[in-house]
Amino acid sequence: MKAKIVRLFLFSAIMSIFFVQYASSQSTRNDVIGIIDIRLIMQKLSVVQDINVQVKSLEEKIKAEFKERESKLKTEKDQIERQKVLVTPKIYAQKQKEFNLKAKGFRREIDEKSRRLQQARAIALTDVRESMIPLAQVIMNKYGATVVFDQNEILFADQSLDLTPEVIEELNKKLSKVVVKMLPLKKS
């Protein structure tokens, strides 16, 4: 019984020393918190604005291409309708079926190009985010920040902790142009 009490006392003494040392080391540490607003950064970066311009330009080219093809499809449909009285019902039905397949393929192509364009935009923005992290980290190190939070995840914070303007300024200086590239269609 005495041995148990002695062991318990020694264990308590050792743990007390450990906790005192841990608490004293924590009290001398100067943690600095930094806050950045990622959403604002992504809105204000010149490279992101350029990506948006590139995407808009690609959208307009695609729309122009599809508008021209849509016009041709409408002309073809009108020709089929005019032939309705001139050809047999079987031939008309066959032409109608072929046209419907062509129109369905056209709609599928529109959907596919739209999806690929959004995918290209997402890839370009991912490239920006990946480039942004090391540059933002340099700024955070400059201030000695040990923890950085996204402003959109915080309810209240002192404005002096917000390093967003400096991050935007540095990133605008250092991030190069990102080209939006549409991935080729996959062959099925």
XYZ file of N, CA and C in Angstrom:
564
model
N 0.821 -1.186 0.000
C 0.000 0.000 0.000
C 0.870 1.257 0.000
N 1.927 1.238 0.863
C 2.838 2.385 0.903
C 3.517 2.570 -0.449
N 3.856 1.488 -1.105
C 4.532 1.557 -2.402
C 3.619 2.213 -3.432
N 2.322 1.914 -3.369
C 1.367 2.520 -4.299
C 1.272 4.015 -4.069
N 1.262 4.416 -2.823
C 1.167 5.842 -2.501
C 2.427 6.559 -2.961
N 3.602 5.968 -2.753
C 4.858 6.573 -3.172
C 4.889 6.703 -4.699
N 4.476 5.655 -5.420
C 4.439 5.711 -6.889
C 3.464 6.784 -7.372
N 2.314 6.849 -6.747
C 1.319 7.857 -7.117
C 1.862 9.256 -6.860
N 2.542 9.444 -5.722
C 3.136 10.738 -5.409
C 4.214 11.109 -6.431
N 5.101 10.164 -6.783
C 6.142 10.425 -7.758
C 5.548 10.751 -9.139
N 4.527 9.990 -9.547
C 3.863 10.244 -10.825
C 3.255 11.644 -10.831
N 2.579 12.026 -9.731
C 1.968 13.360 -9.635
C 3.029 14.449 -9.694
N 4.156 14.240 -9.039
C 5.234 15.232 -9.028
C 5.801 15.406 -10.437
N 6.032 14.316 -11.136
C 6.579 14.390 -12.483
C 5.595 15.091 -13.419
N 4.328 14.730 -13.336
C 3.310 15.351 -14.192
C 3.181 16.843 -13.882
N 3.287 17.231 -12.627
C 3.221 18.646 -12.253
C 4.367 19.416 -12.885
N 5.550 18.868 -12.826
C 6.716 19.523 -13.430
C 6.503 19.672 -14.938
N 5.994 18.600 -15.582
C 5.746 18.640 -17.022
C 4.735 19.735 -17.375
N 3.629 19.805 -16.649
C 2.602 20.795 -16.952
C 3.074 22.214 -16.686
N 3.891 22.416 -15.635
C 4.425 23.747 -15.359
C 5.347 24.185 -16.500
N 6.214 23.277 -16.960
C 7.106 23.617 -18.070
C 6.313 23.891 -19.345
N 5.286 23.096 -19.612
C 4.465 23.284 -20.813
C 3.729 24.619 -20.747
N 3.161 24.926 -19.598
C 2.423 26.184 -19.444
C 3.356 27.383 -19.574
N 4.558 27.296 -19.011
C 5.472 28.434 -19.115
C 5.966 28.609 -20.548
N 6.154 27.509 -21.272
C 6.599 27.650 -22.666
C 5.471 28.225 -23.519
N 4.240 27.938 -23.197
C 3.115 28.461 -23.963
C 2.897 29.946 -23.669
N 3.154 30.376 -22.464
C 2.905 31.775 -22.115
C 3.933 32.721 -22.746
N 5.101 32.236 -23.098
C 6.111 33.105 -23.700
C 6.011 33.150 -25.221
N 5.187 32.324 -25.804
C 5.058 32.269 -27.253
C 4.203 33.439 -27.751
N 4.637 34.094 -28.823
C 3.891 35.207 -29.417
C 3.257 34.748 -30.719
N 2.055 34.235 -30.624
C 1.336 33.827 -31.827
C 0.715 35.053 -32.469
N 0.846 35.130 -33.789
C 0.272 36.243 -34.548
C -0.769 35.650 -35.490
N -1.935 36.258 -35.477
C -3.023 35.801 -36.337
C -3.127 36.737 -37.527
N -3.275 36.155 -38.693
C -3.501 36.933 -39.906
C -4.827 36.544 -40.515
N -5.443 37.491 -41.187
C -6.728 37.237 -41.838
C -6.620 37.703 -43.280
N -7.090 36.862 -44.198
C -7.187 37.273 -45.593
C -8.586 36.912 -46.093
N -9.070 37.688 -47.027
C -10.389 37.459 -47.616
C -10.174 36.863 -49.004
N -10.230 35.538 -49.066
C -9.938 34.839 -50.319
C -10.923 35.232 -51.416
N -12.182 35.377 -51.058
C -13.180 35.741 -52.072
C -12.859 37.108 -52.671
N -12.517 38.077 -51.830
C -12.160 39.413 -52.318
C -10.880 39.358 -53.158
N -9.924 38.576 -52.712
C -8.678 38.429 -53.466
C -8.981 37.901 -54.865
N -9.832 36.876 -54.948
C -10.155 36.279 -56.244
C -10.951 37.249 -57.122
N -11.658 38.206 -56.534
C -12.379 39.207 -57.317
C -11.445 40.291 -57.833
N -10.463 40.663 -57.036
C -9.625 41.814 -57.345
C -8.357 41.493 -58.126
N -7.947 40.257 -58.162
C -6.705 39.922 -58.865
C -6.835 40.181 -60.360
N -5.850 40.829 -60.903
C -5.834 41.120 -62.340
C -5.876 39.844 -63.167
N -5.157 38.820 -62.737
C -5.097 37.574 -63.482
C -6.478 36.903 -63.527
N -7.251 37.005 -62.457
C -8.598 36.423 -62.438
C -9.525 37.218 -63.353
N -9.388 38.532 -63.327
C -10.202 39.356 -64.223
C -9.868 39.033 -65.680
N -8.594 38.773 -65.964
C -8.189 38.383 -67.314
C -8.774 37.017 -67.683
N -8.799 36.098 -66.748
C -9.407 34.779 -66.996
C -10.878 34.953 -67.365
N -11.576 35.816 -66.625
C -12.992 36.058 -66.912
C -13.187 36.654 -68.307
N -12.286 37.539 -68.724
C -12.355 38.125 -70.072
C -12.129 37.028 -71.118
N -11.142 36.171 -70.876
C -10.872 35.077 -71.812
C -12.077 34.136 -71.945
N -12.695 33.811 -70.804
C -13.856 32.918 -70.814
C -15.010 33.569 -71.576
N -15.225 34.854 -71.331
C -16.300 35.570 -72.035
C -16.047 35.566 -73.539
N -14.810 35.781 -73.931
C -14.459 35.770 -75.352
C -14.718 34.393 -75.967
N -14.312 33.350 -75.272
C -14.555 31.992 -75.764
C -16.050 31.702 -75.859
N -16.811 32.163 -74.854
C -18.274 31.995 -74.878
C -18.875 32.653 -76.109
N -18.428 33.858 -76.411
C -18.962 34.585 -77.566
C -18.626 33.872 -78.873
N -17.417 33.329 -78.977
C -17.039 32.577 -80.183
C -17.915 31.338 -80.330
N -18.123 30.640 -79.234
C -18.947 29.428 -79.261
C -20.385 29.779 -79.639
N -20.919 30.852 -79.038
C -22.286 31.274 -79.357
C -22.419 31.638 -80.832
N -21.432 32.336 -81.375
C -21.480 32.719 -82.793
C -21.457 31.471 -83.675
N -20.601 30.527 -83.333
C -20.525 29.274 -84.097
C -21.858 28.535 -84.036
N -22.424 28.437 -82.862
C -23.678 27.701 -82.705
C -24.856 28.430 -83.339
N -24.818 29.755 -83.314
C -25.897 30.518 -83.937
C -25.928 30.248 -85.441
N -24.758 30.214 -86.053
C -24.660 29.935 -87.487
C -25.168 28.520 -87.791
N -24.738 27.566 -86.995
C -25.179 26.179 -87.213
C -26.671 26.015 -86.934
N -27.177 26.744 -85.932
C -28.604 26.684 -85.618
C -29.431 27.227 -86.786
N -28.938 28.282 -87.403
C -29.610 28.859 -88.562
C -29.685 27.840 -89.705
N -28.592 27.113 -89.919
C -28.574 26.082 -90.960
C -29.567 24.962 -90.633
N -29.642 24.603 -89.337
C -30.599 23.561 -88.946
C -32.042 24.021 -89.182
N -32.330 25.273 -88.876
C -33.682 25.802 -89.108
C -34.022 25.783 -90.598
N -33.056 26.153 -91.420
C -33.268 26.128 -92.874
C -33.540 24.694 -93.328
N -32.769 23.749 -92.806
C -32.958 22.339 -93.157
C -34.338 21.852 -92.713
N -34.762 22.253 -91.533
C -36.084 21.840 -91.028
C -37.189 22.407 -91.923
N -37.041 23.676 -92.318
C -38.032 24.288 -93.215
C -38.098 23.536 -94.542
N -36.951 23.121 -95.074
C -36.921 22.368 -96.339
C -37.639 21.025 -96.181
N -37.421 20.380 -95.055
C -38.091 19.095 -94.805
C -39.604 19.305 -94.734
N -40.032 20.370 -94.063
C -41.468 20.662 -93.952
C -42.078 20.961 -95.323
N -41.357 21.654 -96.173
C -41.862 21.963 -97.521
C -41.967 20.699 -98.371
N -41.108 19.740 -98.111
C -41.120 18.492 -98.873
C -42.213 17.531 -98.405
N -42.866 17.839 -97.316
C -43.860 16.949 -96.718
C -44.940 16.551 -97.735
N -45.403 17.497 -98.516
C -46.466 17.205 -99.482
C -45.911 16.582 -100.754
N -44.600 16.663 -100.969
C -44.008 16.160 -102.207
C -43.504 14.717 -102.106
N -43.254 14.249 -100.887
C -42.681 12.911 -100.707
C -43.669 12.011 -99.974
N -43.380 10.730 -100.005
C -44.250 9.775 -99.310
C -44.107 9.955 -97.800
N -45.132 9.576 -97.040
C -45.044 9.677 -95.573
C -43.845 8.928 -94.993
N -43.500 7.796 -95.603
C -42.356 7.020 -95.109
C -41.043 7.800 -95.297
N -40.860 8.399 -96.457
C -39.645 9.182 -96.736
C -39.613 10.418 -95.828
N -40.776 11.056 -95.665
C -40.849 12.235 -94.790
C -40.477 11.852 -93.362
N -41.016 10.740 -92.871
C -40.719 10.283 -91.510
C -39.229 9.994 -91.348
N -38.625 9.404 -92.383
C -37.190 9.105 -92.341
C -36.370 10.399 -92.283
N -36.740 11.374 -93.120
C -36.025 12.659 -93.111
C -36.200 13.362 -91.766
N -37.410 13.300 -91.226
C -37.694 13.904 -89.920
C -36.846 13.237 -88.831
N -36.750 11.909 -88.884
C -35.958 11.150 -87.908
C -34.478 11.539 -87.995
N -33.954 11.616 -89.215
C -32.554 12.006 -89.406
C -32.297 13.419 -88.886
N -33.250 14.318 -89.171
C -33.102 15.689 -88.687
C -33.122 15.734 -87.161
N -34.036 14.996 -86.535
C -34.133 14.975 -85.070
C -32.847 14.452 -84.438
N -32.236 13.458 -85.061
C -30.955 12.948 -84.550
C -29.862 14.015 -84.657
N -29.864 14.732 -85.784
C -28.882 15.798 -85.986
C -29.091 16.919 -84.955
N -30.355 17.282 -84.702
C -30.673 18.336 -83.723
C -30.295 17.894 -82.312
N -30.536 16.622 -82.009
C -30.170 16.088 -80.685
C -28.651 16.132 -80.498
N -27.913 15.764 -81.538
C -26.446 15.827 -81.477
C -25.961 17.261 -81.299
N -26.640 18.191 -81.970
C -26.300 19.607 -81.852
C -26.502 20.090 -80.409
N -27.644 19.733 -79.796
C -27.897 20.124 -78.391
C -26.869 19.502 -77.455
N -26.519 18.251 -77.712
C -25.512 17.575 -76.884
C -24.161 18.270 -77.015
N -23.824 18.695 -78.229
C -22.554 19.396 -78.461
C -22.540 20.748 -77.734
N -23.672 21.456 -77.740
C -23.773 22.728 -77.009
C -23.511 22.493 -75.523
N -24.175 21.480 -74.971
C -23.998 21.167 -73.545
C -22.555 20.792 -73.236
N -21.951 19.995 -74.112
C -20.573 19.547 -73.905
C -19.589 20.715 -73.946
N -19.751 21.596 -74.918
C -18.828 22.746 -75.014
C -19.005 23.677 -73.822
N -20.233 23.856 -73.392
C -20.484 24.705 -72.224
C -19.822 24.100 -70.981
N -19.961 22.804 -70.813
C -19.349 22.120 -69.675
C -17.823 22.212 -69.754
N -17.260 22.024 -70.943
C -15.808 22.110 -71.112
C -15.289 23.517 -70.835
N -16.058 24.530 -71.231
C -15.645 25.909 -70.973
C -15.623 26.193 -69.471
N -16.648 25.739 -68.747
C -16.667 25.932 -67.297
C -15.535 25.150 -66.627
N -15.240 23.983 -67.164
C -14.132 23.182 -66.640
C -12.800 23.901 -66.879
N -12.635 24.495 -68.052
C -11.405 25.237 -68.363
C -11.245 26.419 -67.412
N -12.343 27.111 -67.123
C -12.307 28.238 -66.174
C -11.894 27.743 -64.787
N -12.489 26.641 -64.358
C -12.170 26.094 -63.037
C -10.695 25.691 -62.946
N -10.168 25.108 -64.000
C -8.750 24.712 -64.014
C -7.859 25.949 -63.927
N -8.196 26.992 -64.683
C -7.399 28.230 -64.651
C -7.437 28.850 -63.258
N -8.610 28.875 -62.621
C -8.715 29.441 -61.273
C -7.968 28.590 -60.252
N -7.956 27.290 -60.446
C -7.183 26.412 -59.563
C -5.695 26.722 -59.702
N -5.243 26.957 -60.921
C -3.846 27.339 -61.140
C -3.513 28.623 -60.384
N -4.437 29.585 -60.409
C -4.222 30.855 -59.693
C -4.138 30.596 -58.193
N -5.080 29.814 -57.663
C -5.072 29.523 -56.218
C -3.784 28.832 -55.801
N -3.333 27.881 -56.619
C -2.093 27.169 -56.292
C -0.888 28.099 -56.335
N -0.893 29.057 -57.227
C 0.195 30.037 -57.296
C 0.094 31.040 -56.159
N -1.118 31.288 -55.722
C -1.369 32.302 -54.703
C -0.869 31.872 -53.326
N -0.986 30.614 -53.002
C -0.668 30.154 -51.647
C 0.775 30.444 -51.250
N 1.789 30.078 -52.057
C 3.165 30.380 -51.631
C 3.434 31.885 -51.518
N 2.851 32.677 -52.420
C 3.058 34.125 -52.356
C 2.386 34.717 -51.111
N 1.201 34.257 -50.799
C 0.518 34.736 -49.594
C 1.279 34.297 -48.348
N 1.863 33.114 -48.402
C 2.635 32.611 -47.266
C 3.857 33.487 -46.987
N 4.495 34.009 -48.028
C 5.632 34.913 -47.845
C 5.186 36.160 -47.083
N 4.039 36.696 -47.456
C 3.517 37.886 -46.768
C 3.183 37.549 -45.318
N 2.594 36.392 -45.101
C 2.254 35.990 -43.736
C 3.525 35.839 -42.891
N 4.569 35.287 -43.494
C 5.845 35.142 -42.773
C 6.450 36.505 -42.448
N 6.267 37.463 -43.344
C 6.761 38.822 -43.122
C 6.177 39.411 -41.835
N 4.920 39.094 -41.574
C 4.257 39.584 -40.362
C 4.405 38.624 -39.189
N 5.026 37.488 -39.443
C 5.214 36.509 -38.374
C 3.933 35.787 -38.018
N 2.999 35.713 -38.939
C 1.724 35.056 -38.659
C 1.937 33.560 -38.503
N 1.413 33.026 -37.418
C 1.495 31.585 -37.191
C 0.189 30.906 -37.578
N -0.879 31.689 -37.657
C -2.189 31.174 -38.048
C -2.815 32.181 -38.999
N -3.402 31.687 -40.075
C -4.091 32.549 -41.027
C -5.489 31.994 -41.244
N -6.480 32.867 -41.138
C -7.874 32.475 -41.335
C -8.443 33.199 -42.546
N -9.415 32.563 -43.172
C -10.176 33.214 -44.231
C -11.223 34.085 -43.536
N -11.321 35.323 -43.941
C -12.228 36.266 -43.302
C -13.680 35.774 -43.345
N -14.029 35.015 -44.343
C -15.393 34.529 -44.483
C -15.735 33.451 -43.456
N -14.739 32.970 -42.721
C -14.953 31.966 -41.688
C -14.962 32.569 -40.276
N -14.807 33.890 -40.174
C -14.688 34.555 -38.877
C -15.872 35.500 -38.669
N -16.418 35.486 -37.470
C -17.526 36.390 -37.174
C -17.039 37.809 -36.894
N -16.046 37.937 -36.015
C -15.530 39.253 -35.636
C -14.007 39.199 -35.595
N -13.386 40.283 -36.044
C -11.929 40.377 -35.971
C -11.521 41.838 -36.064
N -10.406 42.149 -35.430
C -9.848 43.492 -35.509
C -9.368 43.728 -36.944
N -9.691 44.882 -37.483
C -9.345 45.205 -38.872
C -7.834 45.194 -39.098
N -7.053 45.428 -38.054
C -5.595 45.453 -38.220
C -5.026 44.075 -38.561
N -5.789 43.028 -38.322
C -5.337 41.678 -38.649
C -5.520 41.345 -40.130
N -6.323 42.155 -40.836
C -6.646 41.881 -42.240
C -5.486 42.286 -43.144
N -4.893 41.315 -43.775
C -3.757 41.539 -44.663
C -4.156 41.433 -46.139
N -5.452 41.400 -46.403
C -5.959 41.211 -47.761
C -5.425 42.244 -48.758
N -5.472 43.558 -48.451
C -4.990 44.531 -49.445
C -3.539 44.303 -49.861
N -2.695 43.992 -48.898
C -1.284 43.756 -49.233
C -1.131 42.475 -50.043
N -1.906 41.452 -49.705
C -1.844 40.199 -50.445
C -2.261 40.447 -51.899
N -3.327 41.201 -52.097
C -3.793 41.513 -53.460
C -2.713 42.270 -54.228
N -2.135 43.270 -53.582
C -1.100 44.078 -54.241
C 0.087 43.210 -54.666
N 0.571 42.377 -53.757
C 1.731 41.522 -54.069
C 1.398 40.483 -55.132
N 0.212 39.910 -55.025
C -0.168 38.896 -56.008
C -0.335 39.506 -57.392
N -0.892 40.715 -57.469
C -1.024 41.385 -58.766
C 0.336 41.653 -59.388
N 1.337 41.911 -58.554
C 2.692 42.147 -59.067
C 3.334 40.858 -59.568
N 3.070 39.758 -58.865
C 3.858 38.553 -59.101
C 3.169 37.461 -59.911
N 1.850 37.433 -59.936
C 1.185 36.365 -60.679
C 1.168 36.685 -62.167
N 1.563 35.717 -62.946
C 1.586 35.917 -64.395
C 0.239 35.539 -64.997
N 0.122 35.772 -66.261
C -1.105 35.474 -66.987
C -1.356 33.968 -66.998
N -2.616 33.605 -66.864
C -3.029 32.210 -66.971
C -3.914 32.099 -68.201
N -3.547 31.200 -69.096
C -4.305 31.027 -70.335
C -5.402 29.993 -70.106
N -6.622 30.348 -70.487
C -7.748 29.434 -70.374
C -7.730 28.526 -71.596
N -7.594 27.225 -71.351
C -7.522 26.254 -72.445
C -8.664 25.257 -72.302
N -9.464 25.166 -73.354
C -10.531 24.175 -73.344
C -9.930 22.800 -73.662
N -10.311 21.831 -72.871
C -9.832 20.469 -73.092
C -10.516 19.895 -74.325
N -9.818 19.056 -75.081
C -10.442 18.470 -76.266
C -11.559 17.501 -75.890
N -12.471 17.319 -76.817
C -13.552 16.356 -76.603
C -12.983 14.955 -76.470
N -13.562 14.189 -75.550
C -13.157 12.799 -75.414
C -13.887 11.972 -76.453
N -13.156 11.126 -77.108
C -13.762 10.231 -78.106
C -14.445 9.110 -77.366
N -15.703 8.843 -77.744
C -16.418 7.748 -77.081
C -16.626 6.572 -77.987
